[in-house]
mmCIF file of C-alpha atoms in Angstrom:
data_model
loop_
_atom_site.group_PDB
_atom_site.id
_atom_site.type_symbol
_atom_site.label_atom_id
_atom_site.label_comp_id
_atom_site.label_asym_id
_atom_site.label_seq_id
_atom_site.Cartn_x
_atom_site.Cartn_y
_atom_site.Cartn_z
ATOM 1 C CA MET A 1004 28.370 14.615 -31.150
ATOM 2 C CA ARG A 1005 29.308 16.541 -28.042
ATOM 3 C CA ARG A 1006 26.349 18.897 -28.523
ATOM 4 C CA PHE A 1007 24.009 15.940 -28.906
ATOM 5 C CA GLU A 1008 25.256 14.376 -25.652
ATOM 6 C CA LEU A 1009 24.927 17.718 -23.886
ATOM 7 C CA LEU A 1010 21.340 18.010 -25.124
ATOM 8 C CA ILE A 1011 20.531 14.537 -23.815
ATOM 9 C CA GLU A 1012 22.167 15.342 -20.480
ATOM 10 C CA ARG A 1013 20.108 18.508 -20.073
ATOM 11 C CA GLY A 1014 16.938 16.668 -21.075
ATOM 12 C CA LEU A 1015 17.537 14.013 -18.433
ATOM 13 C CA PHE A 1016 18.257 16.727 -15.865
ATOM 14 C CA LEU A 1017 14.969 18.441 -16.685
ATOM 15 C CA CYS A 1018 13.095 15.148 -16.267
ATOM 16 C CA ALA A 1019 14.675 14.657 -12.845
ATOM 17 C CA LEU A 1020 13.957 18.283 -11.950
ATOM 18 C CA LEU A 1021 10.328 17.868 -12.984
ATOM 19 C CA SER A 1022 9.807 14.947 -10.613
ATOM 20 C CA VAL A 1023 11.481 16.796 -7.762
ATOM 21 C CA GLY A 1024 9.502 19.942 -8.503
ATOM 22 C CA THR A 1025 6.234 18.007 -8.546
ATOM 23 C CA THR A 1026 7.015 16.538 -5.127
ATOM 24 C CA VAL A 1027 7.928 19.950 -3.746
ATOM 25 C CA GLY A 1028 4.695 21.400 -5.146
ATOM 26 C CA ILE A 1029 2.588 18.693 -3.530
ATOM 27 C CA ILE A 1030 4.297 19.208 -0.182
ATOM 28 C CA ALA A 1031 3.854 22.982 -0.429
ATOM 29 C CA VAL A 1032 0.113 22.710 -1.136
ATOM 30 C CA LEU A 1033 -0.434 20.196 1.659
ATOM 31 C CA ALA A 1034 1.656 22.165 4.143
ATOM 32 C CA GLY A 1035 -0.011 25.512 3.409
ATOM 33 C CA GLU A 1036 -3.566 24.253 3.819
ATOM 34 C CA THR A 1037 -2.681 22.061 6.801
ATOM 35 C CA VAL A 1038 -1.080 24.957 8.667
ATOM 36 C CA ALA A 1039 -4.233 27.019 8.044
ATOM 37 C CA PHE A 1040 -6.329 24.133 9.391
ATOM 38 C CA LEU A 1041 -4.190 23.720 12.505
ATOM 39 C CA ARG A 1042 -4.551 27.421 13.305
ATOM 40 C CA GLU A 1043 -8.201 26.720 14.085
ATOM 41 C CA VAL A 1044 -7.997 23.140 15.361
ATOM 42 C CA PRO A 1045 -5.457 22.193 18.064
ATOM 43 C CA VAL A 1046 -2.956 19.566 17.019
ATOM 44 C CA ALA A 1047 -3.762 17.383 20.034
ATOM 45 C CA ALA A 1048 -7.496 17.491 19.286
ATOM 46 C CA PHE A 1049 -6.810 16.523 15.685
ATOM 47 C CA LEU A 1050 -4.369 13.681 16.342
ATOM 48 C CA PHE A 1051 -5.916 12.193 19.479
ATOM 49 C CA GLY A 1052 -9.601 13.006 19.233
ATOM 50 C CA THR A 1053 -11.962 10.033 18.942
ATOM 51 C CA GLU A 1054 -14.815 11.702 17.027
ATOM 52 C CA TRP A 1055 -14.641 12.726 13.374
ATOM 53 C CA THR A 1056 -17.688 14.755 12.319
ATOM 54 C CA PRO A 1057 -16.274 17.810 10.515
ATOM 55 C CA LEU A 1058 -19.363 18.252 8.323
ATOM 56 C CA PHE A 1059 -21.892 18.196 11.177
ATOM 57 C CA ALA A 1060 -23.496 21.216 12.840
ATOM 58 C CA ASN A 1061 -21.372 20.530 15.927
ATOM 59 C CA PRO A 1062 -18.080 19.504 14.281
ATOM 60 C CA ARG A 1063 -15.462 17.260 15.844
ATOM 61 C CA PHE A 1064 -12.006 16.921 14.314
ATOM 62 C CA GLY A 1065 -10.482 13.838 15.967
ATOM 63 C CA VAL A 1066 -8.820 11.874 13.170
ATOM 64 C CA LEU A 1067 -8.305 8.626 15.108
ATOM 65 C CA PRO A 1068 -11.434 6.929 13.650
ATOM 66 C CA LEU A 1069 -10.065 7.454 10.121
ATOM 67 C CA VAL A 1070 -6.625 6.220 11.153
ATOM 68 C CA ALA A 1071 -8.145 3.145 12.820
ATOM 69 C CA GLY A 1072 -10.194 2.345 9.712
ATOM 70 C CA THR A 1073 -7.143 2.708 7.479
ATOM 71 C CA VAL A 1074 -4.977 0.520 9.703
ATOM 72 C CA LEU A 1075 -7.712 -2.116 10.048
ATOM 73 C CA VAL A 1076 -8.304 -2.531 6.313
ATOM 74 C CA SER A 1077 -4.579 -2.424 5.549
ATOM 75 C CA ALA A 1078 -3.852 -5.061 8.209
ATOM 76 C CA ILE A 1079 -6.449 -7.412 6.726
ATOM 77 C CA ALA A 1080 -4.986 -6.829 3.271
ATOM 78 C CA MET A 1081 -1.476 -7.617 4.473
ATOM 79 C CA LEU A 1082 -2.655 -10.787 6.225
ATOM 80 C CA VAL A 1083 -3.919 -11.935 2.839
ATOM 81 C CA ALA A 1084 -1.139 -10.635 0.596
ATOM 82 C CA LEU A 1085 2.019 -11.392 2.576
ATOM 83 C CA PRO A 1086 1.776 -15.178 3.043
ATOM 84 C CA MET A 1087 0.222 -15.782 -0.370
ATOM 85 C CA GLY A 1088 2.700 -13.467 -2.087
ATOM 86 C CA LEU A 1089 5.718 -14.985 -0.368
ATOM 87 C CA LEU A 1090 4.616 -18.548 -1.100
ATOM 88 C CA SER A 1091 3.955 -17.606 -4.721
ATOM 89 C CA ALA A 1092 7.404 -16.053 -4.945
ATOM 90 C CA ILE A 1093 9.063 -19.162 -3.472
ATOM 91 C CA TYR A 1094 7.231 -21.381 -5.958
ATOM 92 C CA LEU A 1095 8.085 -19.211 -8.959
ATOM 93 C CA SER A 1096 11.722 -18.819 -7.940
ATOM 94 C CA GLU A 1097 12.588 -22.279 -6.655
ATOM 95 C CA TYR A 1098 10.067 -24.837 -7.895
ATOM 96 C CA ALA A 1099 8.420 -23.690 -11.114
ATOM 97 C CA HIS A 1100 9.775 -24.841 -14.457
ATOM 98 C CA PRO A 1101 11.026 -21.879 -16.541
ATOM 99 C CA ARG A 1102 8.171 -22.392 -18.992
ATOM 100 C CA VAL A 1103 5.636 -22.378 -16.172
ATOM 101 C CA ARG A 1104 7.214 -19.255 -14.691
ATOM 102 C CA ARG A 1105 7.024 -17.429 -18.013
ATOM 103 C CA VAL A 1106 3.290 -18.157 -18.159
ATOM 104 C CA VAL A 1107 2.236 -17.869 -14.502
ATOM 105 C CA LYS A 1108 4.082 -14.675 -13.583
ATOM 106 C CA PRO A 1109 2.475 -12.477 -16.291
ATOM 107 C CA ILE A 1110 -0.940 -13.940 -15.458
ATOM 108 C CA LEU A 1111 -0.410 -13.136 -11.781
ATOM 109 C CA GLU A 1112 0.682 -9.606 -12.616
ATOM 110 C CA ILE A 1113 -2.518 -9.038 -14.612
ATOM 111 C CA LEU A 1114 -4.211 -8.581 -11.226
ATOM 112 C CA ALA A 1115 -2.197 -5.388 -10.781
ATOM 113 C CA GLY A 1116 -3.661 -4.005 -14.001
ATOM 114 C CA VAL A 1117 -7.311 -4.362 -13.032
ATOM 115 C CA PRO A 1118 -8.855 -0.936 -12.228
ATOM 116 C CA THR A 1119 -9.382 -0.500 -8.509
ATOM 117 C CA VAL A 1120 -13.003 0.566 -9.049
ATOM 118 C CA VAL A 1121 -13.626 -2.925 -10.438
ATOM 119 C CA TYR A 1122 -12.109 -4.418 -7.299
ATOM 120 C CA GLY A 1123 -14.389 -2.186 -5.240
ATOM 121 C CA TYR A 1124 -17.565 -3.443 -6.859
ATOM 122 C CA PHE A 1125 -16.199 -6.998 -6.759
ATOM 123 C CA ALA A 1126 -15.810 -6.638 -2.980
ATOM 124 C CA LEU A 1127 -19.259 -5.075 -2.549
ATOM 125 C CA LEU A 1128 -21.336 -7.255 -4.860
ATOM 126 C CA PHE A 1129 -19.549 -10.621 -4.730
ATOM 127 C CA VAL A 1130 -17.213 -11.010 -1.755
ATOM 128 C CA THR A 1131 -19.492 -9.408 0.845
ATOM 129 C CA PRO A 1132 -22.570 -11.584 0.015
ATOM 130 C CA LEU A 1133 -20.280 -14.609 -0.018
ATOM 131 C CA LEU A 1134 -18.872 -13.772 3.409
ATOM 132 C CA GLN A 1135 -22.349 -13.084 4.806
ATOM 133 C CA ARG A 1136 -23.197 -16.750 4.325
ATOM 134 C CA ALA A 1137 -20.466 -17.650 6.817
ATOM 135 C CA VAL A 1138 -20.751 -14.515 8.964
ATOM 136 C CA PRO A 1139 -24.459 -13.531 9.099
ATOM 137 C CA GLU A 1140 -23.783 -10.475 11.266
ATOM 138 C CA LEU A 1141 -21.495 -9.004 8.618
ATOM 139 C CA ALA A 1142 -22.847 -5.621 7.502
ATOM 140 C CA GLY A 1143 -23.338 -4.749 3.849
ATOM 141 C CA PHE A 1144 -20.494 -2.256 4.164
ATOM 142 C CA ASN A 1145 -17.599 -3.517 6.255
ATOM 143 C CA ALA A 1146 -13.811 -3.613 6.604
ATOM 144 C CA LEU A 1147 -13.368 -7.348 6.039
ATOM 145 C CA SER A 1148 -14.458 -7.573 2.417
ATOM 146 C CA PRO A 1149 -12.411 -4.649 1.039
ATOM 147 C CA GLY A 1150 -9.450 -5.792 3.125
ATOM 148 C CA ILE A 1151 -9.495 -9.239 1.538
ATOM 149 C CA VAL A 1152 -9.931 -7.860 -1.975
ATOM 150 C CA MET A 1153 -7.196 -5.291 -1.402
ATOM 151 C CA GLY A 1154 -4.903 -8.122 -0.354
ATOM 152 C CA ILE A 1155 -5.634 -9.878 -3.643
ATOM 153 C CA MET A 1156 -4.930 -6.649 -5.504
ATOM 154 C CA ILE A 1157 -1.470 -6.092 -3.957
ATOM 155 C CA LEU A 1158 -0.518 -9.780 -4.063
ATOM 156 C CA PRO A 1159 1.292 -9.391 -7.440
ATOM 157 C CA LEU A 1160 3.398 -6.579 -5.963
ATOM 158 C CA VAL A 1161 4.579 -8.769 -3.095
ATOM 159 C CA SER A 1162 5.069 -11.820 -5.293
ATOM 160 C CA SER A 1163 6.935 -10.057 -8.095
ATOM 161 C CA LEU A 1164 9.318 -8.061 -5.894
ATOM 162 C CA ALA A 1165 10.022 -10.990 -3.577
ATOM 163 C CA GLU A 1166 10.615 -13.323 -6.521
ATOM 164 C CA ASP A 1167 13.040 -10.840 -8.070
ATOM 165 C CA ALA A 1168 14.922 -10.687 -4.769
ATOM 166 C CA MET A 1169 15.166 -14.482 -4.635
ATOM 167 C CA GLN A 1170 16.330 -14.655 -8.237
ATOM 168 C CA GLY A 1171 19.199 -12.390 -7.228
ATOM 169 C CA VAL A 1172 20.562 -14.971 -4.764
ATOM 170 C CA PRO A 1173 23.634 -16.645 -6.332
ATOM 171 C CA ARG A 1174 23.240 -20.182 -7.572
ATOM 172 C CA GLY A 1175 26.319 -21.176 -5.558
ATOM 173 C CA LEU A 1176 24.465 -20.768 -2.268
ATOM 174 C CA ARG A 1177 21.815 -23.214 -3.405
ATOM 175 C CA GLU A 1178 24.402 -25.705 -4.655
ATOM 176 C CA GLY A 1179 26.343 -25.455 -1.409
ATOM 177 C CA SER A 1180 23.159 -26.191 0.534
ATOM 178 C CA TYR A 1181 22.380 -29.207 -1.636
ATOM 179 C CA ALA A 1182 25.968 -30.437 -1.200
ATOM 180 C CA LEU A 1183 25.469 -30.435 2.559
ATOM 181 C CA GLY A 1184 22.413 -32.686 2.188
ATOM 182 C CA ALA A 1185 19.632 -30.112 2.467
ATOM 183 C CA THR A 1186 16.350 -30.729 0.695
ATOM 184 C CA LYS A 1187 14.843 -28.284 -1.783
ATOM 185 C CA MET A 1188 12.423 -26.982 0.854
ATOM 186 C CA GLN A 1189 15.184 -26.556 3.435
ATOM 187 C CA THR A 1190 17.282 -24.705 0.885
ATOM 188 C CA SER A 1191 14.392 -22.467 -0.092
ATOM 189 C CA LEU A 1192 13.340 -21.563 3.454
ATOM 190 C CA ARG A 1193 16.695 -21.549 5.258
ATOM 191 C CA VAL A 1194 19.086 -20.319 2.587
ATOM 192 C CA VAL A 1195 17.324 -18.467 -0.219
ATOM 193 C CA VAL A 1196 14.710 -16.587 1.829
ATOM 194 C CA PRO A 1197 17.210 -15.339 4.466
ATOM 195 C CA ALA A 1198 19.651 -14.341 1.719
ATOM 196 C CA ALA A 1199 16.895 -12.320 0.006
ATOM 197 C CA PHE A 1200 15.586 -10.911 3.298
ATOM 198 C CA SER A 1201 16.223 -7.258 2.463
ATOM 199 C CA GLY A 1202 14.353 -7.448 -0.841
ATOM 200 C CA ILE A 1203 11.476 -9.403 0.681
ATOM 201 C CA THR A 1204 10.981 -7.000 3.585
ATOM 202 C CA ALA A 1205 11.155 -4.053 1.176
ATOM 203 C CA ALA A 1206 8.429 -5.723 -0.885
ATOM 204 C CA PHE A 1207 6.297 -6.177 2.239
ATOM 205 C CA ILE A 1208 6.612 -2.540 3.291
ATOM 206 C CA LEU A 1209 5.981 -1.191 -0.196
ATOM 207 C CA ALA A 1210 2.864 -3.361 -0.350
ATOM 208 C CA ALA A 1211 1.755 -1.958 3.015
ATOM 209 C CA SER A 1212 2.278 1.547 1.675
ATOM 210 C CA ARG A 1213 0.172 0.677 -1.355
ATOM 211 C CA ALA A 1214 -2.589 -0.679 0.886
ATOM 212 C CA VAL A 1215 -2.628 2.426 3.085
ATOM 213 C CA GLY A 1216 -3.021 4.674 0.057
ATOM 214 C CA GLU A 1217 -5.718 2.658 -1.727
ATOM 215 C CA THR A 1218 -8.884 4.652 -2.384
ATOM 216 C CA MET A 1219 -11.624 3.227 -4.584
ATOM 217 C CA ILE A 1220 -11.991 -0.204 -2.953
ATOM 218 C CA VAL A 1221 -12.623 1.252 0.502
ATOM 219 C CA ALA A 1222 -14.674 4.163 -0.855
ATOM 220 C CA ILE A 1223 -17.079 1.700 -2.501
ATOM 221 C CA ALA A 1224 -17.165 -1.293 -0.150
ATOM 222 C CA ALA A 1225 -16.142 -0.138 3.350
ATOM 223 C CA GLY A 1226 -18.843 2.446 3.962
ATOM 224 C CA GLN A 1227 -18.447 6.040 5.079
ATOM 225 C CA GLN A 1228 -18.995 5.817 8.806
ATOM 226 C CA PRO A 1229 -15.938 6.994 10.758
ATOM 227 C CA ARG A 1230 -15.841 5.001 13.965
ATOM 228 C CA LEU A 1231 -13.060 4.046 16.334
ATOM 229 C CA THR A 1232 -13.308 0.262 16.198
ATOM 230 C CA TRP A 1233 -11.284 -2.837 15.410
ATOM 231 C CA ASP A 1234 -14.359 -4.854 14.447
ATOM 232 C CA PRO A 1235 -14.007 -5.775 10.734
ATOM 233 C CA THR A 1236 -17.705 -6.647 10.369
ATOM 234 C CA VAL A 1237 -19.051 -3.086 10.701
ATOM 235 C CA PRO A 1238 -18.865 -0.094 8.320
ATOM 236 C CA ILE A 1239 -15.803 2.104 8.700
ATOM 237 C CA GLU A 1240 -14.166 4.973 6.856
ATOM 238 C CA THR A 1241 -10.530 5.332 5.859
ATOM 239 C CA MET A 1242 -8.524 8.478 5.272
ATOM 240 C CA THR A 1243 -8.589 8.076 1.506
ATOM 241 C CA ALA A 1244 -12.343 7.408 1.464
ATOM 242 C CA TYR A 1245 -12.955 10.606 3.434
ATOM 243 C CA ILE A 1246 -10.895 12.617 0.961
ATOM 244 C CA VAL A 1247 -12.999 11.232 -1.889
ATOM 245 C CA GLN A 1248 -16.231 11.936 0.006
ATOM 246 C CA VAL A 1249 -15.463 15.604 0.599
ATOM 247 C CA SER A 1250 -13.790 16.187 -2.760
ATOM 248 C CA LEU A 1251 -16.941 15.118 -4.596
ATOM 249 C CA GLY A 1252 -19.294 17.071 -2.336
ATOM 250 C CA ASP A 1253 -20.393 20.686 -2.098
ATOM 251 C CA THR A 1254 -17.930 21.842 0.547
ATOM 252 C CA PRO A 1255 -16.968 25.470 -0.196
ATOM 253 C CA GLN A 1256 -13.310 26.056 -0.953
ATOM 254 C CA GLY A 1257 -11.340 27.843 1.751
ATOM 255 C CA THR A 1258 -13.569 26.735 4.635
ATOM 256 C CA LEU A 1259 -12.365 24.767 7.636
ATOM 257 C CA GLU A 1260 -14.289 21.717 6.408
ATOM 258 C CA TYR A 1261 -12.525 21.985 3.058
ATOM 259 C CA ARG A 1262 -9.114 22.178 4.720
ATOM 260 C CA THR A 1263 -9.734 18.876 6.503
ATOM 261 C CA ILE A 1264 -8.961 17.201 3.146
ATOM 262 C CA PHE A 1265 -5.435 18.561 3.252
ATOM 263 C CA ALA A 1266 -4.929 17.810 6.941
ATOM 264 C CA VAL A 1267 -5.912 14.189 6.400
ATOM 265 C CA GLY A 1268 -3.881 14.096 3.190
ATOM 266 C CA THR A 1269 -0.809 15.353 5.020
ATOM 267 C CA LEU A 1270 -1.190 12.652 7.663
ATOM 268 C CA LEU A 1271 -1.544 10.039 4.932
ATOM 269 C CA PHE A 1272 1.479 11.431 3.085
ATOM 270 C CA LEU A 1273 3.614 11.291 6.239
ATOM 271 C CA GLY A 1274 2.520 7.711 6.923
ATOM 272 C CA THR A 1275 3.411 6.434 3.463
ATOM 273 C CA PHE A 1276 6.628 8.469 3.491
ATOM 274 C CA VAL A 1277 7.731 6.796 6.736
ATOM 275 C CA LEU A 1278 6.920 3.371 5.270
ATOM 276 C CA ASN A 1279 8.996 4.113 2.185
ATOM 277 C CA LEU A 1280 11.891 5.290 4.331
ATOM 278 C CA ALA A 1281 11.656 2.092 6.376
ATOM 279 C CA SER A 1282 11.689 0.052 3.154
ATOM 280 C CA ALA A 1283 14.824 1.827 1.904
ATOM 281 C CA TRP A 1284 16.546 1.450 5.288
ATOM 282 C CA LEU A 1285 15.815 -2.267 5.525
ATOM 283 C CA ARG A 1286 16.985 -2.809 1.960
ATOM 284 C CA GLU A 1287 20.309 -1.124 2.701
ATOM 285 C CA ARG A 1288 20.697 -2.496 6.239
ATOM 286 C CA TYR A 1289 20.213 -6.171 5.408
ATOM 287 C CA ARG A 1290 21.320 -6.262 1.790
ATOM 288 C CA GLU A 1291 23.695 -9.097 1.012
ATOM 289 C CA VAL A 1292 26.538 -8.231 -1.357
ATOM 290 C CA TYR A 1293 27.957 -11.147 -3.297
ATOM 291 C CA ALA A 1294 31.208 -11.062 -5.185
#
């Protein structure tokens, strides 16, 4: 029996070591190629330049247009996902009958299982023509349509995590609120939501991280025109879309143009890493512990 437990313990250790080793390997590959890239391109020119044309005859390596496109699409997605996800979570946690919750929650989470390439074509072929009826100046490729569809895609993440956080609030807090004369809405918004604040904010930040790293929707529906703009009606390019563009092209391995993939990937990795750290910090900082 002792040998069997020892075998299980070592197996679990190897699984943990594999995940850590994979992360270390990814960081090593990104760091090595990025350092080689920054030997030829100044850091200031890369981070603060306003032109991104690394594949042109006269290349420019300012990554700000890609960062602006990523932030713009992610912001639109969060404007869609956060309010809808939070309201859905409040309904499922506080208002829905248990039978309704058992049916609605799995249906809502089906959205998370749809391939992102399907969402991309949905944004390009359905949402964009629909929006063009209301906004005639909207280009065929734009930031608005993929942003909205991305918000729909990450909505289940926000809703599910926020609802789980609300379900963790003790029943006694709700009963105490009702005993003081509060209505169901007052209890939901002024007692349950603040008590689950750490879980809800963690859900928001994890959803933002998911939006920043999304690839296929923006690669299909946002266009591939890196421009420094906050106008959601024109074509833009995100960091992930650029990585896809170059990865599928004929860029020779080992060239400066090829290394731009890793430089952009490193910037994207650092951005999502900071968001995950912020999520963990908020969860620990504002977590309520109930006896």
